[in-house]
Amino acid sequence: MKKLIRIGWVSILSVMLVACGTSNETSQGNESASNGEANGDVLTIRAGIGLNSEHPQYKGLEKFKELVEERSGGQMVVETYHSGQLGDDRSMMEALQLGSQEVTVPSTAPVANFVSEFSVFDFPFLFPSSDVADEVLDGDVGQALLQKLEEQNLVGLAFWENGFRNVTNSKRPIEMLEDFNGLTLRTMENDLHLEAFRALGANPTPMAFTELFTAMQQGTVDGQENPYATIYLEGYAEVQNHVSNTNHIYSPFVFMMSKPFFDGLTEEQQEIVREAALEASQYQRELNREANETYLSSLEEAGMTYTEISEVERMRMIEAVEPVIDKYAEQIGTDIVQAVYDAIEAAQ
């Protein structure tokens, strides 16, 4: 199995080489309706995320709100909350399980704490492009993983996009593998991420997203890793000097709904929220890709130094994390891991 994984890995690397030659306001619907409960004939859906109101993730929630309210004739109202107003990713997922919140859209890393198979999407250097990621996530493998959420009292409706994650720090440019040595980097609470950064030579520190800016400002951590849109919109240029295009992980968002709430909907209402989540996904992905292109220039204009990583150095980073990939492939399940690699190869 390890040999098959490496074969798929080499195929992805080959393609990569060839290719290279928030506001504090809350938008709410019907404030008098209690969460997820009928107020007369109206159902209220509370949808919360961790990022701010300027991020494409929140714009996607606004599109979801628009579609649901229009297609339900106002019989379903969506209240949208940003900037961690309802809690961090884990606490919001737990609220969905309990039925005290209806929608959240976390990255796959915290989702893996509930369904371990989602860790496969956090393998470093897994996807060579966003187009390939779309094919895999929207295909059979991605949909099969969404279905596994039901075992945790959650309903996965669609994959949205966070994007390729890149490293920033306040100490030095990251140009080669050795530049990671000794850097204290905030990561999400995910064992695979932690081990991957240790393999690169960094000192990863798991931390809630809402605590990150202050931690960088106070020097508790040297840096962090996120897509360009998040880095810019969260104001990290104020406390970070360097950004590098590590592109070490392509991070999807998982649009999910509380299963107790979803099961209580009529078939027509279920179809409305399902289709709205999918349509909003396409809208959000497009916005996100445009934003990430724009915000890299904005980060440089804000004073950050941008460092391009050569393909030779990227290959060294890939080789450094390969033992982590092999370890977690065994833990996650070789069948699902191989299915993902096969889907990536087919998508290319």
mmCIF file of C-alpha atoms in Angstrom:
data_model
loop_
_atom_site.group_PDB
_atom_site.id
_atom_site.type_symbol
_atom_site.label_atom_id
_atom_site.label_comp_id
_atom_site.label_asym_id
_atom_site.label_seq_id
_atom_site.Cartn_x
_atom_site.Cartn_y
_atom_site.Cartn_z
ATOM 1 C CA MET A 1 0.000 0.000 0.000
ATOM 2 C CA LYS A 2 2.827 2.381 0.874
ATOM 3 C CA LYS A 3 4.301 1.777 -2.559
ATOM 4 C CA LEU A 4 0.985 2.628 -4.243
ATOM 5 C CA ILE A 5 0.707 5.831 -2.236
ATOM 6 C CA ARG A 6 4.192 6.846 -3.277
ATOM 7 C CA ILE A 7 3.375 6.136 -6.908
ATOM 8 C CA GLY A 8 0.402 8.505 -6.691
ATOM 9 C CA TRP A 9 2.607 11.008 -4.850
ATOM 10 C CA VAL A 10 5.248 10.994 -7.574
ATOM 11 C CA SER A 11 2.548 11.506 -10.218
ATOM 12 C CA ILE A 12 1.310 14.618 -8.428
ATOM 13 C CA LEU A 13 4.839 16.006 -8.092
ATOM 14 C CA SER A 14 5.477 15.512 -11.778
ATOM 15 C CA VAL A 15 2.400 17.543 -12.667
ATOM 16 C CA MET A 16 3.466 20.290 -10.272
ATOM 17 C CA LEU A 17 6.912 20.514 -11.832
ATOM 18 C CA VAL A 18 5.528 20.662 -15.351
ATOM 19 C CA ALA A 19 3.050 23.335 -14.416
ATOM 20 C CA CYS A 20 5.820 25.479 -12.982
ATOM 21 C CA GLY A 21 8.433 25.234 -16.218
ATOM 22 C CA THR A 22 -13.769 41.389 9.907
ATOM 23 C CA SER A 23 -16.482 43.747 10.646
ATOM 24 C CA ASN A 24 -18.274 43.452 14.034
ATOM 25 C CA GLU A 25 -21.744 43.743 12.543
ATOM 26 C CA THR A 26 -24.017 40.735 12.519
ATOM 27 C CA SER A 27 -26.364 40.009 9.649
ATOM 28 C CA GLN A 28 -29.455 38.426 11.089
ATOM 29 C CA GLY A 29 -32.810 37.356 9.814
ATOM 30 C CA ASN A 30 -35.802 37.045 12.124
ATOM 31 C CA GLU A 31 -34.364 38.012 15.530
ATOM 32 C CA SER A 32 -37.505 36.998 17.391
ATOM 33 C CA ALA A 33 -37.265 33.368 16.272
ATOM 34 C CA SER A 34 -35.353 30.982 18.501
ATOM 35 C CA ASN A 35 -32.562 29.018 16.792
ATOM 36 C CA GLY A 36 -33.782 26.231 14.534
ATOM 37 C CA GLU A 37 -37.320 26.409 15.859
ATOM 38 C CA ALA A 38 -40.556 27.430 14.215
ATOM 39 C CA ASN A 39 -41.830 30.939 14.976
ATOM 40 C CA GLY A 40 -45.321 30.680 13.542
ATOM 41 C CA ASP A 41 -44.631 29.177 10.140
ATOM 42 C CA VAL A 42 -40.999 30.388 9.940
ATOM 43 C CA LEU A 43 -37.894 28.264 10.547
ATOM 44 C CA THR A 44 -34.714 30.086 11.605
ATOM 45 C CA ILE A 45 -31.285 28.750 10.597
ATOM 46 C CA ARG A 46 -28.305 30.118 12.535
ATOM 47 C CA ALA A 47 -25.134 29.899 10.410
ATOM 48 C CA GLY A 48 -21.805 30.737 12.049
ATOM 49 C CA ILE A 49 -18.176 30.907 10.868
ATOM 50 C CA GLY A 50 -14.837 31.950 12.365
ATOM 51 C CA LEU A 51 -13.683 34.393 9.679
ATOM 52 C CA ASN A 52 -14.765 38.018 9.360
ATOM 53 C CA SER A 53 -17.525 39.592 7.299
ATOM 54 C CA GLU A 54 -15.195 40.600 4.438
ATOM 55 C CA HIS A 55 -13.999 37.058 3.742
ATOM 56 C CA PRO A 56 -15.402 35.115 0.749
ATOM 57 C CA GLN A 57 -16.560 32.467 3.238
ATOM 58 C CA TYR A 58 -18.997 34.975 4.742
ATOM 59 C CA LYS A 59 -20.024 36.198 1.290
ATOM 60 C CA GLY A 60 -20.871 32.568 0.533
ATOM 61 C CA LEU A 61 -23.074 32.445 3.636
ATOM 62 C CA GLU A 62 -24.867 35.555 2.440
ATOM 63 C CA LYS A 63 -25.504 33.861 -0.911
ATOM 64 C CA PHE A 64 -26.831 30.764 0.913
ATOM 65 C CA LYS A 65 -29.137 33.019 2.937
ATOM 66 C CA GLU A 66 -30.411 34.735 -0.196
ATOM 67 C CA LEU A 67 -31.137 31.458 -1.982
ATOM 68 C CA VAL A 68 -32.833 29.749 0.967
ATOM 69 C CA GLU A 69 -35.053 32.674 1.854
ATOM 70 C CA GLU A 70 -36.064 33.277 -1.769
ATOM 71 C CA ARG A 71 -36.800 29.638 -2.590
ATOM 72 C CA SER A 72 -38.660 28.968 0.643
ATOM 73 C CA GLY A 73 -40.841 32.011 0.128
ATOM 74 C CA GLY A 74 -39.621 33.407 3.429
ATOM 75 C CA GLN A 75 -40.612 30.273 5.365
ATOM 76 C CA MET A 76 -36.948 29.676 6.219
ATOM 77 C CA VAL A 77 -34.832 32.565 7.511
ATOM 78 C CA VAL A 78 -31.024 32.404 7.757
ATOM 79 C CA GLU A 79 -29.185 34.382 10.436
ATOM 80 C CA THR A 80 -25.457 34.738 9.618
ATOM 81 C CA TYR A 81 -22.720 35.164 12.232
ATOM 82 C CA HIS A 82 -19.026 35.831 11.532
ATOM 83 C CA SER A 83 -15.768 36.365 13.459
ATOM 84 C CA GLY A 84 -16.352 33.467 15.839
ATOM 85 C CA GLN A 85 -19.444 35.101 17.357
ATOM 86 C CA LEU A 86 -20.931 31.650 17.982
ATOM 87 C CA GLY A 87 -17.621 30.027 18.980
ATOM 88 C CA ASP A 88 -14.668 28.339 17.289
ATOM 89 C CA ASP A 89 -14.995 25.578 14.674
ATOM 90 C CA ARG A 90 -15.055 22.738 17.179
ATOM 91 C CA SER A 91 -17.592 24.323 19.524
ATOM 92 C CA MET A 92 -19.880 25.189 16.609
ATOM 93 C CA MET A 93 -19.714 21.616 15.304
ATOM 94 C CA GLU A 94 -20.617 20.374 18.776
ATOM 95 C CA ALA A 95 -23.531 22.821 18.823
ATOM 96 C CA LEU A 96 -24.736 21.314 15.533
ATOM 97 C CA GLN A 97 -24.573 17.840 17.064
ATOM 98 C CA LEU A 98 -26.720 19.010 19.967
ATOM 99 C CA GLY A 99 -29.145 20.826 17.695
ATOM 100 C CA SER A 100 -28.517 24.238 19.293
ATOM 101 C CA GLN A 101 -27.043 25.658 16.057
ATOM 102 C CA GLU A 102 -27.961 24.753 12.494
ATOM 103 C CA VAL A 103 -25.036 25.520 10.116
ATOM 104 C CA THR A 104 -21.280 26.001 10.223
ATOM 105 C CA VAL A 105 -18.516 25.803 7.599
ATOM 106 C CA PRO A 106 -15.225 24.626 9.184
ATOM 107 C CA SER A 107 -11.974 23.632 7.504
ATOM 108 C CA THR A 108 -11.338 19.904 7.168
ATOM 109 C CA ALA A 109 -8.645 19.898 9.884
ATOM 110 C CA PRO A 110 -11.067 20.307 12.838
ATOM 111 C CA VAL A 111 -13.604 18.088 11.047
ATOM 112 C CA ALA A 112 -11.035 15.275 11.211
ATOM 113 C CA ASN A 113 -11.403 15.303 14.998
ATOM 114 C CA PHE A 114 -14.964 14.044 14.439
ATOM 115 C CA VAL A 115 -14.456 11.866 11.322
ATOM 116 C CA SER A 116 -10.832 10.751 11.018
ATOM 117 C CA GLU A 117 -11.036 10.033 7.284
ATOM 118 C CA PHE A 118 -11.202 13.776 6.608
ATOM 119 C CA SER A 119 -7.514 13.915 7.554
ATOM 120 C CA VAL A 120 -6.677 12.745 4.042
ATOM 121 C CA PHE A 121 -7.502 16.235 2.760
ATOM 122 C CA ASP A 122 -4.892 17.656 5.115
ATOM 123 C CA PHE A 123 -2.035 15.643 3.640
ATOM 124 C CA PRO A 124 0.699 18.134 2.740
ATOM 125 C CA PHE A 125 1.111 18.834 -0.970
ATOM 126 C CA LEU A 126 -1.868 16.620 -1.844
ATOM 127 C CA PHE A 127 -3.591 18.660 -4.548
ATOM 128 C CA PRO A 128 -1.574 20.143 -7.447
ATOM 129 C CA SER A 129 -4.285 22.704 -8.300
ATOM 130 C CA SER A 130 -7.678 23.978 -7.217
ATOM 131 C CA ASP A 131 -9.267 22.543 -10.375
ATOM 132 C CA VAL A 132 -8.093 19.049 -9.425
ATOM 133 C CA ALA A 133 -9.378 19.614 -5.890
ATOM 134 C CA ASP A 134 -12.810 20.523 -7.289
ATOM 135 C CA GLU A 135 -12.968 17.307 -9.307
ATOM 136 C CA VAL A 136 -12.084 15.135 -6.319
ATOM 137 C CA LEU A 137 -14.211 16.909 -3.708
ATOM 138 C CA ASP A 138 -17.296 17.063 -5.918
ATOM 139 C CA GLY A 139 -16.784 13.500 -7.124
ATOM 140 C CA ASP A 140 -17.528 10.130 -5.583
ATOM 141 C CA VAL A 141 -14.725 10.187 -2.999
ATOM 142 C CA GLY A 142 -15.626 13.605 -1.629
ATOM 143 C CA GLN A 143 -19.324 12.789 -1.482
ATOM 144 C CA ALA A 144 -18.653 9.493 0.297
ATOM 145 C CA LEU A 145 -16.775 11.379 2.996
ATOM 146 C CA LEU A 146 -19.561 13.916 3.401
ATOM 147 C CA GLN A 147 -21.947 11.027 4.052
ATOM 148 C CA LYS A 148 -19.743 9.836 6.929
ATOM 149 C CA LEU A 149 -20.623 12.986 8.857
ATOM 150 C CA GLU A 150 -24.085 11.570 9.516
ATOM 151 C CA GLU A 151 -22.492 9.089 11.917
ATOM 152 C CA GLN A 152 -21.617 12.148 14.040
ATOM 153 C CA ASN A 153 -25.091 13.700 13.930
ATOM 154 C CA LEU A 154 -24.007 16.095 11.170
ATOM 155 C CA VAL A 155 -25.069 16.433 7.524
ATOM 156 C CA GLY A 156 -22.401 17.390 4.970
ATOM 157 C CA LEU A 157 -24.004 19.348 2.139
ATOM 158 C CA ALA A 158 -21.073 20.694 0.108
ATOM 159 C CA PHE A 159 -17.382 21.512 -0.033
ATOM 160 C CA TRP A 160 -16.467 25.188 -0.129
ATOM 161 C CA GLU A 161 -12.930 26.574 -0.434
ATOM 162 C CA ASN A 162 -10.463 27.995 2.028
ATOM 163 C CA GLY A 163 -7.588 27.582 -0.430
ATOM 164 C CA PHE A 164 -3.880 26.871 -0.529
ATOM 165 C CA ARG A 165 -2.277 27.650 2.805
ATOM 166 C CA ASN A 166 0.922 29.710 2.990
ATOM 167 C CA VAL A 167 3.278 30.491 5.860
ATOM 168 C CA THR A 168 3.906 33.937 7.343
ATOM 169 C CA ASN A 169 6.283 34.841 10.167
ATOM 170 C CA SER A 170 7.977 37.767 11.874
ATOM 171 C CA LYS A 171 11.539 36.362 11.868
ATOM 172 C CA ARG A 172 12.862 35.637 8.359
ATOM 173 C CA PRO A 173 11.951 34.730 4.782
ATOM 174 C CA ILE A 174 11.180 31.066 4.163
ATOM 175 C CA GLU A 175 12.993 30.157 0.979
ATOM 176 C CA MET A 176 14.342 26.694 1.717
ATOM 177 C CA LEU A 177 13.607 23.771 4.025
ATOM 178 C CA GLU A 178 16.115 24.882 6.658
ATOM 179 C CA ASP A 179 14.326 28.215 7.104
ATOM 180 C CA PHE A 180 11.589 26.422 9.050
ATOM 181 C CA ASN A 181 14.056 25.420 11.770
ATOM 182 C CA GLY A 182 13.014 26.724 15.170
ATOM 183 C CA LEU A 183 10.052 28.817 13.991
ATOM 184 C CA THR A 184 7.076 28.690 16.355
ATOM 185 C CA LEU A 185 4.043 28.483 14.088
ATOM 186 C CA ARG A 186 0.390 28.431 15.077
ATOM 187 C CA THR A 187 -1.517 25.555 13.510
ATOM 188 C CA MET A 188 -5.045 24.240 13.793
ATOM 189 C CA GLU A 189 -5.744 21.574 16.400
ATOM 190 C CA ASN A 190 -4.898 18.658 14.138
ATOM 191 C CA ASP A 191 -2.241 16.001 14.831
ATOM 192 C CA LEU A 192 -1.384 15.559 11.163
ATOM 193 C CA HIS A 193 -0.635 19.273 10.778
ATOM 194 C CA LEU A 194 1.472 19.233 13.928
ATOM 195 C CA GLU A 195 3.592 16.286 12.798
ATOM 196 C CA ALA A 196 4.025 17.681 9.294
ATOM 197 C CA PHE A 197 5.424 20.960 10.604
ATOM 198 C CA ARG A 198 7.699 19.135 13.015
ATOM 199 C CA ALA A 199 9.010 17.145 10.054
ATOM 200 C CA LEU A 200 9.778 20.440 8.311
ATOM 201 C CA GLY A 201 11.722 21.591 11.376
ATOM 202 C CA ALA A 202 9.235 24.064 12.874
ATOM 203 C CA ASN A 203 7.731 24.145 16.376
ATOM 204 C CA PRO A 204 3.970 23.981 15.729
ATOM 205 C CA THR A 205 1.596 25.288 18.387
ATOM 206 C CA PRO A 206 -2.145 24.522 18.170
ATOM 207 C CA MET A 207 -4.264 27.521 19.017
ATOM 208 C CA ALA A 208 -7.802 28.785 18.490
ATOM 209 C CA PHE A 209 -8.072 31.062 15.463
ATOM 210 C CA THR A 210 -9.636 33.834 17.539
ATOM 211 C CA GLU A 211 -6.497 33.976 19.722
ATOM 212 C CA LEU A 212 -3.991 34.098 16.867
ATOM 213 C CA PHE A 213 -3.605 37.824 16.179
ATOM 214 C CA THR A 214 -2.864 38.627 19.811
ATOM 215 C CA ALA A 215 -0.430 35.710 20.060
ATOM 216 C CA MET A 216 1.558 37.015 17.073
ATOM 217 C CA GLN A 217 1.383 40.573 18.360
ATOM 218 C CA GLN A 218 2.777 39.511 21.751
ATOM 219 C CA GLY A 219 5.405 37.190 20.251
ATOM 220 C CA THR A 220 3.870 34.042 21.704
ATOM 221 C CA VAL A 221 4.189 32.553 18.216
ATOM 222 C CA ASP A 222 6.454 33.643 15.356
ATOM 223 C CA GLY A 223 3.943 33.005 12.615
ATOM 224 C CA GLN A 224 1.036 31.067 11.169
ATOM 225 C CA GLU A 225 -0.276 29.484 7.964
ATOM 226 C CA ASN A 226 -3.409 30.423 6.046
ATOM 227 C CA PRO A 227 -4.526 31.374 2.541
ATOM 228 C CA TYR A 228 -3.684 34.910 1.377
ATOM 229 C CA ALA A 229 -7.268 36.130 1.744
ATOM 230 C CA THR A 230 -7.345 35.208 5.430
ATOM 231 C CA ILE A 231 -3.869 36.644 6.044
ATOM 232 C CA TYR A 232 -4.866 39.993 4.562
ATOM 233 C CA LEU A 233 -8.418 40.306 5.851
ATOM 234 C CA GLU A 234 -7.418 39.399 9.421
ATOM 235 C CA GLY A 235 -4.761 42.156 9.368
ATOM 236 C CA TYR A 236 -1.771 39.884 9.895
ATOM 237 C CA ALA A 237 0.472 42.261 7.914
ATOM 238 C CA GLU A 238 0.403 44.443 11.034
ATOM 239 C CA VAL A 239 2.271 41.811 13.053
ATOM 240 C CA GLN A 240 4.025 39.693 10.386
ATOM 241 C CA ASN A 241 6.946 40.618 8.131
ATOM 242 C CA HIS A 242 7.324 37.693 5.738
ATOM 243 C CA VAL A 243 5.036 35.579 3.535
ATOM 244 C CA SER A 244 6.090 32.639 1.354
ATOM 245 C CA ASN A 245 4.148 30.625 -1.233
ATOM 246 C CA THR A 246 4.568 27.305 0.550
ATOM 247 C CA ASN A 247 1.177 26.091 -0.793
ATOM 248 C CA HIS A 248 1.710 23.235 1.642
ATOM 249 C CA ILE A 249 -1.972 22.301 2.050
ATOM 250 C CA TYR A 250 -5.088 22.914 -0.003
ATOM 251 C CA SER A 251 -7.755 23.464 2.628
ATOM 252 C CA PRO A 252 -11.442 22.908 1.819
ATOM 253 C CA PHE A 253 -14.313 24.164 3.926
ATOM 254 C CA VAL A 254 -17.105 21.698 4.768
ATOM 255 C CA PHE A 255 -20.611 23.165 4.673
ATOM 256 C CA MET A 256 -22.548 21.192 7.251
ATOM 257 C CA MET A 257 -25.921 21.243 8.956
ATOM 258 C CA SER A 258 -27.217 19.835 12.227
ATOM 259 C CA LYS A 259 -28.678 16.403 11.536
ATOM 260 C CA PRO A 260 -31.468 16.774 14.141
ATOM 261 C CA PHE A 261 -32.510 19.989 12.399
ATOM 262 C CA PHE A 262 -32.116 18.611 8.853
ATOM 263 C CA ASP A 263 -34.117 15.485 9.684
ATOM 264 C CA GLY A 264 -36.956 17.680 10.936
ATOM 265 C CA LEU A 265 -37.280 19.451 7.587
ATOM 266 C CA THR A 266 -39.726 18.389 4.907
ATOM 267 C CA GLU A 267 -38.283 16.804 1.750
ATOM 268 C CA GLU A 268 -38.884 20.068 -0.095
ATOM 269 C CA GLN A 269 -37.066 22.077 2.577
ATOM 270 C CA GLN A 270 -34.159 19.606 2.580
ATOM 271 C CA GLU A 271 -33.831 20.006 -1.176
ATOM 272 C CA ILE A 272 -33.847 23.795 -0.838
ATOM 273 C CA VAL A 273 -30.967 23.865 1.677
ATOM 274 C CA ARG A 274 -29.006 21.202 -0.206
ATOM 275 C CA GLU A 275 -29.228 23.015 -3.550
ATOM 276 C CA ALA A 276 -28.528 26.382 -1.919
ATOM 277 C CA ALA A 277 -25.359 25.024 -0.269
ATOM 278 C CA LEU A 278 -24.137 23.661 -3.618
ATOM 279 C CA GLU A 279 -24.908 26.830 -5.586
ATOM 280 C CA ALA A 280 -23.332 28.987 -2.903
ATOM 281 C CA SER A 281 -20.271 26.703 -3.107
ATOM 282 C CA GLN A 282 -19.637 27.621 -6.741
ATOM 283 C CA TYR A 283 -20.142 31.300 -5.948
ATOM 284 C CA GLN A 284 -17.863 31.178 -2.914
ATOM 285 C CA ARG A 285 -15.061 29.294 -4.694
ATOM 286 C CA GLU A 286 -14.976 31.848 -7.499
ATOM 287 C CA LEU A 287 -14.873 34.756 -5.051
ATOM 288 C CA ASN A 288 -12.191 33.044 -2.994
ATOM 289 C CA ARG A 289 -9.870 32.471 -5.954
ATOM 290 C CA GLU A 290 -10.211 36.039 -7.106
ATOM 291 C CA ALA A 291 -9.543 37.248 -3.558
ATOM 292 C CA ASN A 292 -6.424 35.152 -3.049
ATOM 293 C CA GLU A 293 -4.923 36.502 -6.264
ATOM 294 C CA THR A 294 -5.684 40.076 -5.264
ATOM 295 C CA TYR A 295 -4.646 39.896 -1.645
ATOM 296 C CA LEU A 296 -1.079 38.729 -2.231
ATOM 297 C CA SER A 297 -0.384 42.078 -3.901
ATOM 298 C CA SER A 298 -2.206 43.791 -1.042
ATOM 299 C CA LEU A 299 0.054 42.079 1.503
ATOM 300 C CA GLU A 300 3.149 43.332 -0.305
ATOM 301 C CA GLU A 301 1.683 46.833 -0.458
ATOM 302 C CA ALA A 302 1.085 46.576 3.297
ATOM 303 C CA GLY A 303 4.809 46.006 3.813
ATOM 304 C CA MET A 304 5.241 42.232 3.888
ATOM 305 C CA THR A 305 8.188 40.671 2.063
ATOM 306 C CA TYR A 306 7.107 37.958 -0.381
ATOM 307 C CA THR A 307 9.402 34.983 -1.025
ATOM 308 C CA GLU A 308 8.954 32.574 -3.915
ATOM 309 C CA ILE A 309 9.902 28.972 -3.172
ATOM 310 C CA SER A 310 11.666 27.138 -5.987
ATOM 311 C CA GLU A 311 10.438 23.752 -7.152
ATOM 312 C CA VAL A 312 13.721 22.206 -6.001
ATOM 313 C CA GLU A 313 13.118 23.422 -2.451
ATOM 314 C CA ARG A 314 9.450 22.431 -2.626
ATOM 315 C CA MET A 315 10.540 18.902 -3.541
ATOM 316 C CA ARG A 316 12.784 18.840 -0.463
ATOM 317 C CA MET A 317 9.821 19.868 1.700
ATOM 318 C CA ILE A 318 7.664 17.172 0.121
ATOM 319 C CA GLU A 319 10.301 14.543 0.833
ATOM 320 C CA ALA A 320 10.581 15.733 4.446
ATOM 321 C CA VAL A 321 6.874 15.147 5.142
ATOM 322 C CA GLU A 322 6.547 11.855 3.252
ATOM 323 C CA PRO A 323 7.001 9.723 6.430
ATOM 324 C CA VAL A 324 4.090 11.621 7.990
ATOM 325 C CA ILE A 325 1.945 10.830 4.945
ATOM 326 C CA ASP A 326 2.808 7.139 5.172
ATOM 327 C CA LYS A 327 2.015 7.021 8.893
ATOM 328 C CA TYR A 328 -1.379 8.666 8.572
ATOM 329 C CA ALA A 329 -2.302 6.679 5.483
ATOM 330 C CA GLU A 330 -2.159 3.571 7.656
ATOM 331 C CA GLN A 331 -4.171 5.207 10.435
ATOM 332 C CA ILE A 332 -6.867 6.682 8.187
ATOM 333 C CA GLY A 333 -7.270 3.575 6.071
ATOM 334 C CA THR A 334 -5.344 2.662 2.971
ATOM 335 C CA ASP A 335 -8.499 2.107 0.922
ATOM 336 C CA ILE A 336 -9.791 5.668 1.278
ATOM 337 C CA VAL A 337 -6.321 7.158 0.878
ATOM 338 C CA GLN A 338 -5.691 5.207 -2.301
ATOM 339 C CA ALA A 339 -9.124 6.197 -3.605
ATOM 340 C CA VAL A 340 -8.223 9.867 -3.131
ATOM 341 C CA TYR A 341 -4.890 9.478 -4.908
ATOM 342 C CA ASP A 342 -6.568 7.579 -7.742
ATOM 343 C CA ALA A 343 -9.162 10.358 -8.057
ATOM 344 C CA ILE A 344 -6.420 12.987 -8.168
ATOM 345 C CA GLU A 345 -4.595 11.107 -10.892
ATOM 346 C CA ALA A 346 -7.799 10.733 -12.905
ATOM 347 C CA ALA A 347 -8.601 14.439 -12.492
ATOM 348 C CA GLN A 348 -5.239 15.439 -13.894
#
